[in-house]
Amino acid sequence: MTTEPFDDAPDFEPDEISDRSLLTAQTRSAQIEAQLEVDPSQFRVLTGDRPTGRLHMGHYLATLRNRVRLQDLGVETMILVADYQVITDRDEIGSIADRVRDVVTDYLAVGIDPARSTVFAHSAVPALNQLMLPFLSLVTDSELRRNPTVKAEHDATGGRPMSGLLLTYPVHQAADILFCKANLVPVGKDQLPHLEQTRVVARRFNDRYAGGRQVFPSPDALLAESVNVLGVDGTKMSKSKGNTIDLAMTEDETAKQIKRAVTDSNRTITYDLDNRPEVASLLRMAATLSDRDPVAIADEIGDGGGGGLKRLVTEVVNEHLRPIRQRRRELEADPGYVASVLAEGNARANEIADATLAEVREAMGMVYSAS
Ligand code: TRP
């Protein structure tokens, strides 16, 4: 028997992340943003996605644009495709290679530059995965069971038993971040518990196995002021719900999808976040993509109703995505190039991971040489 895989970034807000830890992370993020402008070379960023196939406007506005921004600021950026995460919560996995290729194609299409950013799949980096063993010795099962994001992801599987991999996923994520000694991790707030667990692992490793030497830095979260948009059915944009606007869609497909968008019966368009969330989301999408103010766009549409709003949004989305889609088509026509970007990223990630694992073995007294 197979359960319906849940196909996208988890559709939940872990409610146990305290306001205080969120506030701390927000304050720290603001300080880091200021430092990023001054001296980007202090930072190594590691970010990643589970490979869900083609990426959509939700990904683009919440994370992809920000990654390109960081890369363009001159921050060293590592981008991880978390392919092992696909087996944390489902029975059927389909072709992971196809999905990974789609994700890498989208990265390149939006402007991730392989000369400046390293794109890799964590399954292709053995030494990264080997860090999981010492790291597992540094966490307790009750810590993992308390992790609100693990709990929420488990709840979203609709009654499947918790797999050992899902339970220990935060430790794997610590390996993802620490193998390259990243000190900055751009994430949404649902990932804050994993980052906290990563800091605990780094600290305990340094204390217990390295005599207090700082083998691993303590990474910070970078909470970007991310722009959240709803799917066309008015709920969170998510691949499994068929409510997405994909980067890879044609202009006609985009127009059809936006035509389906839920609005309301009030013909006068206003930007009212509390009372008209669906209309506000469409306005926000258009405003962000065209660098305008949502209120000004609402005024311009005036009494044009949902139809007028959708026409404008379709135009803005298609115009903004035109060069990205053009680039995407070129990349699709050159699968060898996309594969080579990943192969080179994997090779670079392996070099870094091998060096870190050597240091870990040294710190732990596990170096066995013949002479
Ligand atoms: N867990 C993340 C998600 O569900 C993906 C991910 C895996 C990640 N490893 C990471 C994100 C390391 C940041 C850093 O979206």
CSV table of C-alpha atoms and ligand atoms in Angstrom, one decimal:
chain,number,residue,atom,x,y,z
A,1,MET,CA,0.0,0.0,0.0
A,2,THR,CA,1.3,3.4,-0.7
A,3,THR,CA,0.3,6.7,0.9
A,4,GLU,CA,-0.2,9.9,-1.1
A,5,PRO,CA,3.2,11.5,-1.0
A,6,PHE,CA,3.2,15.0,0.2
A,7,ASP,CA,5.0,16.7,-2.5
A,8,ASP,CA,6.2,20.0,-1.5
A,9,ALA,CA,7.5,22.2,1.3
A,10,PRO,CA,5.6,21.1,4.3
A,11,ASP,CA,2.2,22.8,4.5
A,12,PHE,CA,2.2,23.8,8.1
A,13,GLU,CA,3.4,26.4,10.5
A,14,PRO,CA,4.9,24.6,13.5
A,15,ASP,CA,3.1,26.4,16.3
A,16,GLU,CA,5.6,25.6,19.0
A,17,ILE,CA,8.3,28.0,17.8
A,18,SER,CA,8.2,30.5,20.5
A,19,ASP,CA,7.7,34.2,19.8
A,20,ARG,CA,10.9,34.8,21.7
A,21,SER,CA,13.1,32.6,19.6
A,22,LEU,CA,11.5,34.0,16.5
A,23,LEU,CA,12.1,37.5,17.7
A,24,THR,CA,15.7,36.7,18.5
A,25,ALA,CA,16.3,35.2,15.1
A,26,GLN,CA,14.6,38.3,13.4
A,27,THR,CA,16.8,40.7,15.4
A,28,ARG,CA,20.0,38.7,14.6
A,29,SER,CA,19.0,38.5,10.9
A,30,ALA,CA,18.6,42.3,10.7
A,31,GLN,CA,22.2,42.7,12.1
A,32,ILE,CA,23.5,40.2,9.6
A,33,GLU,CA,21.8,41.9,6.7
A,34,ALA,CA,23.7,45.1,7.6
A,35,GLN,CA,27.0,43.2,7.8
A,36,LEU,CA,26.3,41.5,4.5
A,37,GLU,CA,26.4,44.8,2.7
A,38,VAL,CA,29.7,45.8,4.4
A,39,ASP,CA,31.7,42.6,4.2
A,40,PRO,CA,30.1,39.7,2.4
A,41,SER,CA,33.3,37.7,2.6
A,42,GLN,CA,32.7,37.0,6.2
A,43,PHE,CA,29.9,34.6,5.3
A,44,ARG,CA,29.4,31.2,3.8
A,45,VAL,CA,25.8,30.6,3.0
A,46,LEU,CA,24.3,27.1,2.8
A,47,THR,CA,20.7,26.8,1.6
A,48,GLY,CA,18.7,24.0,0.1
A,49,ASP,CA,15.5,22.5,-1.0
A,50,ARG,CA,14.0,19.1,-1.1
A,51,PRO,CA,13.7,18.3,-4.8
A,52,THR,CA,10.0,18.5,-5.5
A,53,GLY,CA,10.4,18.9,-9.3
A,54,ARG,CA,9.6,22.1,-11.0
A,55,LEU,CA,9.8,25.2,-8.8
A,56,HIS,CA,7.0,27.7,-8.6
A,57,MET,CA,6.2,31.4,-7.8
A,58,GLY,CA,6.1,30.5,-4.1
A,59,HIS,CA,9.7,29.3,-4.2
A,60,TYR,CA,10.7,32.2,-6.4
A,61,LEU,CA,9.4,34.9,-4.2
A,62,ALA,CA,10.2,33.3,-0.9
A,63,THR,CA,13.8,32.0,-1.5
A,64,LEU,CA,15.2,31.9,-5.0
A,65,ARG,CA,15.3,35.6,-5.5
A,66,ASN,CA,17.0,36.0,-2.2
A,67,ARG,CA,19.7,33.4,-3.1
A,68,VAL,CA,20.5,35.3,-6.3
A,69,ARG,CA,20.7,38.5,-4.3
A,70,LEU,CA,23.2,37.0,-1.8
A,71,GLN,CA,25.3,35.5,-4.6
A,72,ASP,CA,25.3,38.8,-6.4
A,73,LEU,CA,26.4,40.6,-3.2
A,74,GLY,CA,29.5,38.4,-3.3
A,75,VAL,CA,28.6,35.9,-0.5
A,76,GLU,CA,30.0,32.4,-1.1
A,77,THR,CA,26.9,30.4,-1.6
A,78,MET,CA,26.3,26.6,-1.4
A,79,ILE,CA,23.0,25.3,-2.7
A,80,LEU,CA,22.0,21.9,-1.7
A,81,VAL,CA,19.4,19.6,-3.3
A,82,ALA,CA,18.3,17.5,-0.4
A,83,ASP,CA,17.5,14.3,-2.3
A,84,TYR,CA,17.7,12.0,0.7
A,85,GLN,CA,14.9,14.0,2.3
A,86,VAL,CA,12.6,12.6,-0.3
A,87,ILE,CA,12.7,9.2,1.5
A,88,THR,CA,11.8,10.6,5.0
A,89,ASP,CA,8.1,10.5,4.6
A,90,ARG,CA,6.9,8.5,1.7
A,91,ASP,CA,6.8,5.0,0.2
A,92,GLU,CA,6.9,5.9,-3.5
A,93,ILE,CA,9.7,8.0,-4.7
A,94,GLY,CA,9.4,8.2,-8.4
A,95,SER,CA,12.4,9.4,-10.4
A,96,ILE,CA,14.5,11.5,-8.1
A,97,ALA,CA,17.0,12.2,-10.9
A,98,ASP,CA,14.3,13.9,-13.0
A,99,ARG,CA,13.2,16.0,-10.1
A,100,VAL,CA,16.7,17.0,-9.2
A,101,ARG,CA,17.4,17.9,-12.8
A,102,ASP,CA,14.3,20.1,-12.9
A,103,VAL,CA,15.3,21.9,-9.7
A,104,VAL,CA,18.8,22.5,-11.0
A,105,THR,CA,17.4,23.8,-14.3
A,106,ASP,CA,15.2,26.3,-12.4
A,107,TYR,CA,18.1,27.4,-10.3
A,108,LEU,CA,20.2,28.2,-13.3
A,109,ALA,CA,17.3,29.8,-15.1
A,110,VAL,CA,16.6,32.3,-12.3
A,111,GLY,CA,20.3,33.4,-12.2
A,112,ILE,CA,22.2,31.1,-9.9
A,113,ASP,CA,25.7,31.2,-11.5
A,114,PRO,CA,27.7,28.0,-11.2
A,115,ALA,CA,30.9,30.1,-11.4
A,116,ARG,CA,30.0,31.7,-8.1
A,117,SER,CA,27.6,29.2,-6.4
A,118,THR,CA,28.1,25.5,-5.7
A,119,VAL,CA,25.0,23.4,-6.5
A,120,PHE,CA,25.1,19.8,-5.3
A,121,ALA,CA,23.0,16.9,-4.1
A,122,HIS,CA,23.7,15.6,-0.6
A,123,SER,CA,23.5,12.0,-1.6
A,124,ALA,CA,26.5,12.5,-3.8
A,125,VAL,CA,28.8,13.6,-0.9
A,126,PRO,CA,29.7,10.5,1.2
A,127,ALA,CA,31.8,12.4,3.8
A,128,LEU,CA,28.9,14.7,4.5
A,129,ASN,CA,26.7,11.7,5.3
A,130,GLN,CA,29.4,10.1,7.4
A,131,LEU,CA,29.3,13.1,9.8
A,132,MET,CA,25.9,11.9,10.7
A,133,LEU,CA,27.4,9.1,12.9
A,134,PRO,CA,29.4,11.3,15.3
A,135,PHE,CA,26.6,13.8,15.2
A,136,LEU,CA,23.9,11.2,16.2
A,137,SER,CA,26.0,10.5,19.3
A,138,LEU,CA,25.5,14.1,20.4
A,139,VAL,CA,21.7,14.3,20.4
A,140,THR,CA,19.1,12.5,22.5
A,141,ASP,CA,16.0,10.9,21.3
A,142,SER,CA,13.8,13.1,23.4
A,143,GLU,CA,15.4,16.2,21.8
A,144,LEU,CA,14.5,14.8,18.4
A,145,ARG,CA,10.9,13.8,19.4
A,146,ARG,CA,10.3,17.4,20.7
A,147,ASN,CA,11.4,19.0,17.4
A,148,PRO,CA,8.2,20.8,16.3
A,149,THR,CA,9.1,20.7,12.6
A,150,VAL,CA,9.6,16.9,12.7
A,151,LYS,CA,6.3,16.5,14.5
A,152,ALA,CA,4.5,18.7,12.0
A,153,GLU,CA,6.0,16.9,9.1
A,154,HIS,CA,5.0,13.6,10.6
A,155,ASP,CA,1.5,14.8,11.2
A,156,ALA,CA,1.3,15.8,7.6
A,157,THR,CA,1.9,12.2,6.5
A,158,GLY,CA,-1.6,11.2,7.7
A,159,GLY,CA,-0.8,8.5,10.2
A,160,ARG,CA,2.3,6.9,8.8
A,161,PRO,CA,4.7,5.6,11.4
A,162,MET,CA,7.6,7.9,12.0
A,163,SER,CA,10.7,6.6,10.1
A,164,GLY,CA,14.1,6.7,11.8
A,165,LEU,CA,15.2,9.0,9.0
A,166,LEU,CA,12.4,11.5,9.6
A,167,LEU,CA,13.1,11.5,13.3
A,168,THR,CA,16.8,12.1,12.8
A,169,TYR,CA,16.4,14.4,9.9
A,170,PRO,CA,17.5,17.5,11.9
A,171,VAL,CA,20.8,15.7,12.5
A,172,HIS,CA,21.2,15.1,8.8
A,173,GLN,CA,20.4,18.7,8.2
A,174,ALA,CA,23.2,19.6,10.7
A,175,ALA,CA,25.6,17.6,8.6
A,176,ASP,CA,24.3,19.5,5.5
A,177,ILE,CA,25.2,22.8,7.2
A,178,LEU,CA,28.3,21.9,9.1
A,179,PHE,CA,30.2,19.9,6.5
A,180,CYS,CA,31.1,23.1,4.8
A,181,LYS,CA,31.2,25.2,8.0
A,182,ALA,CA,28.5,27.5,6.7
A,183,ASN,CA,27.8,30.3,9.1
A,184,LEU,CA,24.6,31.6,7.5
A,185,VAL,CA,21.5,29.7,6.5
A,186,PRO,CA,18.6,31.5,4.8
A,187,VAL,CA,15.5,29.8,6.0
A,188,GLY,CA,11.8,30.2,6.6
A,189,LYS,CA,10.7,30.1,10.2
A,190,ASP,CA,9.6,26.5,9.9
A,191,GLN,CA,13.3,25.5,9.7
A,192,LEU,CA,14.4,27.4,12.9
A,193,PRO,CA,14.2,24.3,15.1
A,194,HIS,CA,16.6,22.5,12.8
A,195,LEU,CA,19.0,25.4,12.9
A,196,GLU,CA,18.8,25.4,16.7
A,197,GLN,CA,19.6,21.6,16.7
A,198,THR,CA,22.5,22.3,14.4
A,199,ARG,CA,23.9,24.9,16.8
A,200,VAL,CA,23.6,22.3,19.6
A,201,VAL,CA,25.4,19.7,17.6
A,202,ALA,CA,28.3,22.1,16.7
A,203,ARG,CA,28.7,23.2,20.3
A,204,ARG,CA,28.6,19.7,21.7
A,205,PHE,CA,31.1,18.5,19.1
A,206,ASN,CA,33.5,21.2,19.9
A,207,ASP,CA,33.2,20.6,23.7
A,208,ARG,CA,33.1,16.8,23.8
A,209,TYR,CA,35.3,15.7,20.9
A,210,ALA,CA,37.6,18.7,20.2
A,211,GLY,CA,38.5,19.8,23.7
A,212,GLY,CA,36.8,23.2,23.1
A,213,ARG,CA,38.5,23.9,19.8
A,214,GLN,CA,36.0,25.6,17.4
A,215,VAL,CA,36.0,22.9,14.7
A,216,PHE,CA,32.4,23.9,13.8
A,217,PRO,CA,31.1,27.4,13.8
A,218,SER,CA,27.6,28.2,15.1
A,219,PRO,CA,25.5,29.1,12.2
A,220,ASP,CA,22.9,31.8,12.1
A,221,ALA,CA,19.5,31.8,10.4
A,222,LEU,CA,18.9,34.5,7.9
A,223,LEU,CA,15.1,35.2,7.9
A,224,ALA,CA,14.6,37.2,4.8
A,225,GLU,CA,11.5,39.4,4.6
A,226,SER,CA,10.0,36.8,2.4
A,227,VAL,CA,7.0,37.5,0.2
A,228,ASN,CA,4.4,34.9,0.7
A,229,VAL,CA,1.8,34.3,-2.0
A,230,LEU,CA,-1.2,32.1,-2.1
A,231,GLY,CA,-2.0,29.5,-4.7
A,232,VAL,CA,-4.8,30.1,-7.1
A,233,ASP,CA,-7.3,28.3,-4.9
A,234,GLY,CA,-6.5,30.8,-2.1
A,235,THR,CA,-4.6,28.3,0.1
A,236,LYS,CA,-0.8,28.0,0.4
A,237,MET,CA,0.9,27.5,-2.9
A,238,SER,CA,2.0,23.9,-3.1
A,239,LYS,CA,2.7,21.5,-5.9
A,240,SER,CA,0.6,18.7,-4.5
A,241,LYS,CA,-2.5,21.0,-4.6
A,242,GLY,CA,-2.2,21.9,-8.3
A,243,ASN,CA,-2.5,25.5,-7.4
A,244,THR,CA,0.9,26.7,-8.4
A,245,ILE,CA,2.2,29.1,-11.1
A,246,ASP,CA,5.4,27.3,-12.2
A,247,LEU,CA,8.4,29.0,-13.6
A,248,ALA,CA,8.3,26.5,-16.4
A,249,MET,CA,4.7,27.1,-17.5
A,250,THR,CA,4.0,28.7,-20.9
A,251,GLU,CA,2.4,32.2,-21.0
A,252,ASP,CA,-0.9,30.5,-22.0
A,253,GLU,CA,-0.8,28.0,-19.1
A,254,THR,CA,0.0,30.9,-16.8
A,255,ALA,CA,-3.0,32.9,-18.0
A,256,LYS,CA,-5.3,29.9,-17.6
A,257,GLN,CA,-4.0,29.2,-14.1
A,258,ILE,CA,-4.4,32.9,-13.0
A,259,LYS,CA,-7.9,33.0,-14.5
A,260,ARG,CA,-8.9,30.3,-12.0
A,261,ALA,CA,-7.7,32.3,-9.1
A,262,VAL,CA,-10.1,32.8,-6.3
A,263,THR,CA,-11.0,36.5,-5.7
A,264,ASP,CA,-14.2,38.0,-4.3
A,265,SER,CA,-17.4,39.7,-5.5
A,266,ASN,CA,-16.4,43.2,-4.7
A,267,ARG,CA,-15.6,44.9,-8.0
A,268,THR,CA,-13.5,47.7,-6.5
A,269,ILE,CA,-10.0,46.4,-6.0
A,270,THR,CA,-8.4,47.4,-2.7
A,271,TYR,CA,-5.3,46.2,-0.9
A,272,ASP,CA,-6.8,44.8,2.3
A,273,LEU,CA,-4.7,42.0,3.8
A,274,ASP,CA,-7.1,41.1,6.6
A,275,ASN,CA,-10.4,41.1,4.7
A,276,ARG,CA,-9.4,40.3,1.2
A,277,PRO,CA,-6.4,37.9,1.5
A,278,GLU,CA,-6.8,36.4,-2.0
A,279,VAL,CA,-7.0,39.8,-3.8
A,280,ALA,CA,-4.1,41.1,-1.6
A,281,SER,CA,-2.0,38.1,-2.5
A,282,LEU,CA,-2.4,38.7,-6.3
A,283,LEU,CA,-1.7,42.4,-5.8
A,284,ARG,CA,1.4,41.6,-3.7
A,285,MET,CA,2.7,39.2,-6.4
A,286,ALA,CA,2.3,41.8,-9.1
A,287,ALA,CA,3.8,44.5,-6.9
A,288,THR,CA,6.8,42.5,-6.0
A,289,LEU,CA,7.5,41.4,-9.5
A,290,SER,CA,7.2,44.9,-11.0
A,291,ASP,CA,8.8,46.7,-8.1
A,292,ARG,CA,5.7,48.8,-7.4
A,293,ASP,CA,3.4,49.5,-4.5
A,294,PRO,CA,0.4,47.2,-4.2
A,295,VAL,CA,-1.9,50.1,-3.2
A,296,ALA,CA,-1.0,52.0,-6.4
A,297,ILE,CA,-1.7,48.9,-8.5
A,298,ALA,CA,-5.1,48.5,-6.7
A,299,ASP,CA,-5.9,52.1,-7.4
A,300,GLU,CA,-5.0,51.7,-11.1
A,301,ILE,CA,-7.3,48.7,-11.4
A,302,GLY,CA,-10.1,50.5,-9.6
A,303,ASP,CA,-13.5,49.1,-10.5
A,304,GLY,CA,-12.0,46.6,-12.9
A,305,GLY,CA,-12.9,43.7,-10.6
A,306,GLY,CA,-11.4,40.3,-10.4
A,307,GLY,CA,-11.1,40.2,-14.2
A,308,GLY,CA,-9.1,43.4,-14.4
A,309,LEU,CA,-6.8,42.3,-11.6
A,310,LYS,CA,-6.1,38.9,-13.2
A,311,ARG,CA,-5.3,40.5,-16.5
A,312,LEU,CA,-2.8,42.7,-14.9
A,313,VAL,CA,-1.2,40.0,-12.8
A,314,THR,CA,-1.0,37.7,-15.8
A,315,GLU,CA,0.8,40.4,-17.8
A,316,VAL,CA,3.2,41.2,-15.0
A,317,VAL,CA,4.0,37.5,-14.2
A,318,ASN,CA,4.6,36.7,-17.9
A,319,GLU,CA,6.7,39.7,-18.5
A,320,HIS,CA,8.9,39.1,-15.5
A,321,LEU,CA,9.3,35.4,-16.3
A,322,ARG,CA,10.0,35.9,-20.0
A,323,PRO,CA,13.8,36.0,-19.8
A,324,ILE,CA,13.8,33.3,-17.2
A,325,ARG,CA,11.7,31.0,-19.3
A,326,GLN,CA,13.8,31.8,-22.4
A,327,ARG,CA,16.9,30.7,-20.4
A,328,ARG,CA,15.0,27.7,-19.1
A,329,ARG,CA,14.2,26.5,-22.7
A,330,GLU,CA,17.9,26.9,-23.6
A,331,LEU,CA,18.9,24.8,-20.6
A,332,GLU,CA,16.4,22.1,-21.4
A,333,ALA,CA,17.8,21.9,-24.8
A,334,ASP,CA,21.2,21.2,-23.2
A,335,PRO,CA,20.8,18.6,-20.6
A,336,GLY,CA,24.5,17.8,-20.7
A,337,TYR,CA,25.3,21.3,-19.4
A,338,VAL,CA,22.8,21.0,-16.5
A,339,ALA,CA,24.3,17.6,-15.6
A,340,SER,CA,27.8,19.0,-15.7
A,341,VAL,CA,26.9,21.9,-13.4
A,342,LEU,CA,25.7,19.3,-10.8
A,343,ALA,CA,28.7,17.1,-11.3
A,344,GLU,CA,31.1,20.0,-10.7
A,345,GLY,CA,29.1,21.1,-7.7
A,346,ASN,CA,29.2,17.6,-6.3
A,347,ALA,CA,33.0,17.4,-6.8
A,348,ARG,CA,33.5,20.7,-5.0
A,349,ALA,CA,31.2,19.7,-2.2
A,350,ASN,CA,33.2,16.4,-1.9
A,351,GLU,CA,36.5,18.2,-1.6
A,352,ILE,CA,35.1,20.4,1.2
A,353,ALA,CA,33.5,17.4,3.0
A,354,ASP,CA,36.6,15.3,2.8
A,355,ALA,CA,38.6,18.0,4.4
A,356,THR,CA,36.1,18.4,7.2
A,357,LEU,CA,35.8,14.7,7.8
A,358,ALA,CA,39.6,14.5,8.1
A,359,GLU,CA,39.5,17.2,10.7
A,360,VAL,CA,36.7,15.4,12.6
A,361,ARG,CA,38.7,12.1,12.6
A,362,GLU,CA,41.7,14.0,13.8
A,363,ALA,CA,39.8,15.7,16.6
A,364,MET,CA,38.3,12.3,17.6
A,365,GLY,CA,41.6,10.4,17.5
A,366,MET,CA,40.5,8.2,14.7
A,367,VAL,CA,43.4,8.6,12.3
A,368,TYR,CA,45.0,5.3,11.4
A,369,SER,CA,48.0,5.6,9.2
A,370,ALA,CA,50.3,2.8,8.4
A,371,SER,CA,53.6,4.5,9.2
B,1,TRP,N1,14.7,20.7,5.3
B,1,TRP,C1,14.6,21.7,4.2
B,1,TRP,C2,13.2,21.8,3.7
B,1,TRP,O1,12.4,21.0,4.0
B,1,TRP,C3,15.6,21.4,3.1
B,1,TRP,C4,17.0,21.3,3.6
B,1,TRP,C5,17.7,20.2,3.8
B,1,TRP,C6,17.8,22.4,4.1
B,1,TRP,N2,18.9,20.5,4.3
B,1,TRP,C7,19.0,21.8,4.5
B,1,TRP,C8,17.6,23.8,4.2
B,1,TRP,C9,20.1,22.6,5.0
B,1,TRP,C10,18.7,24.6,4.7
B,1,TRP,C11,19.9,23.9,5.1
B,1,TRP,O2,12.9,22.7,2.9
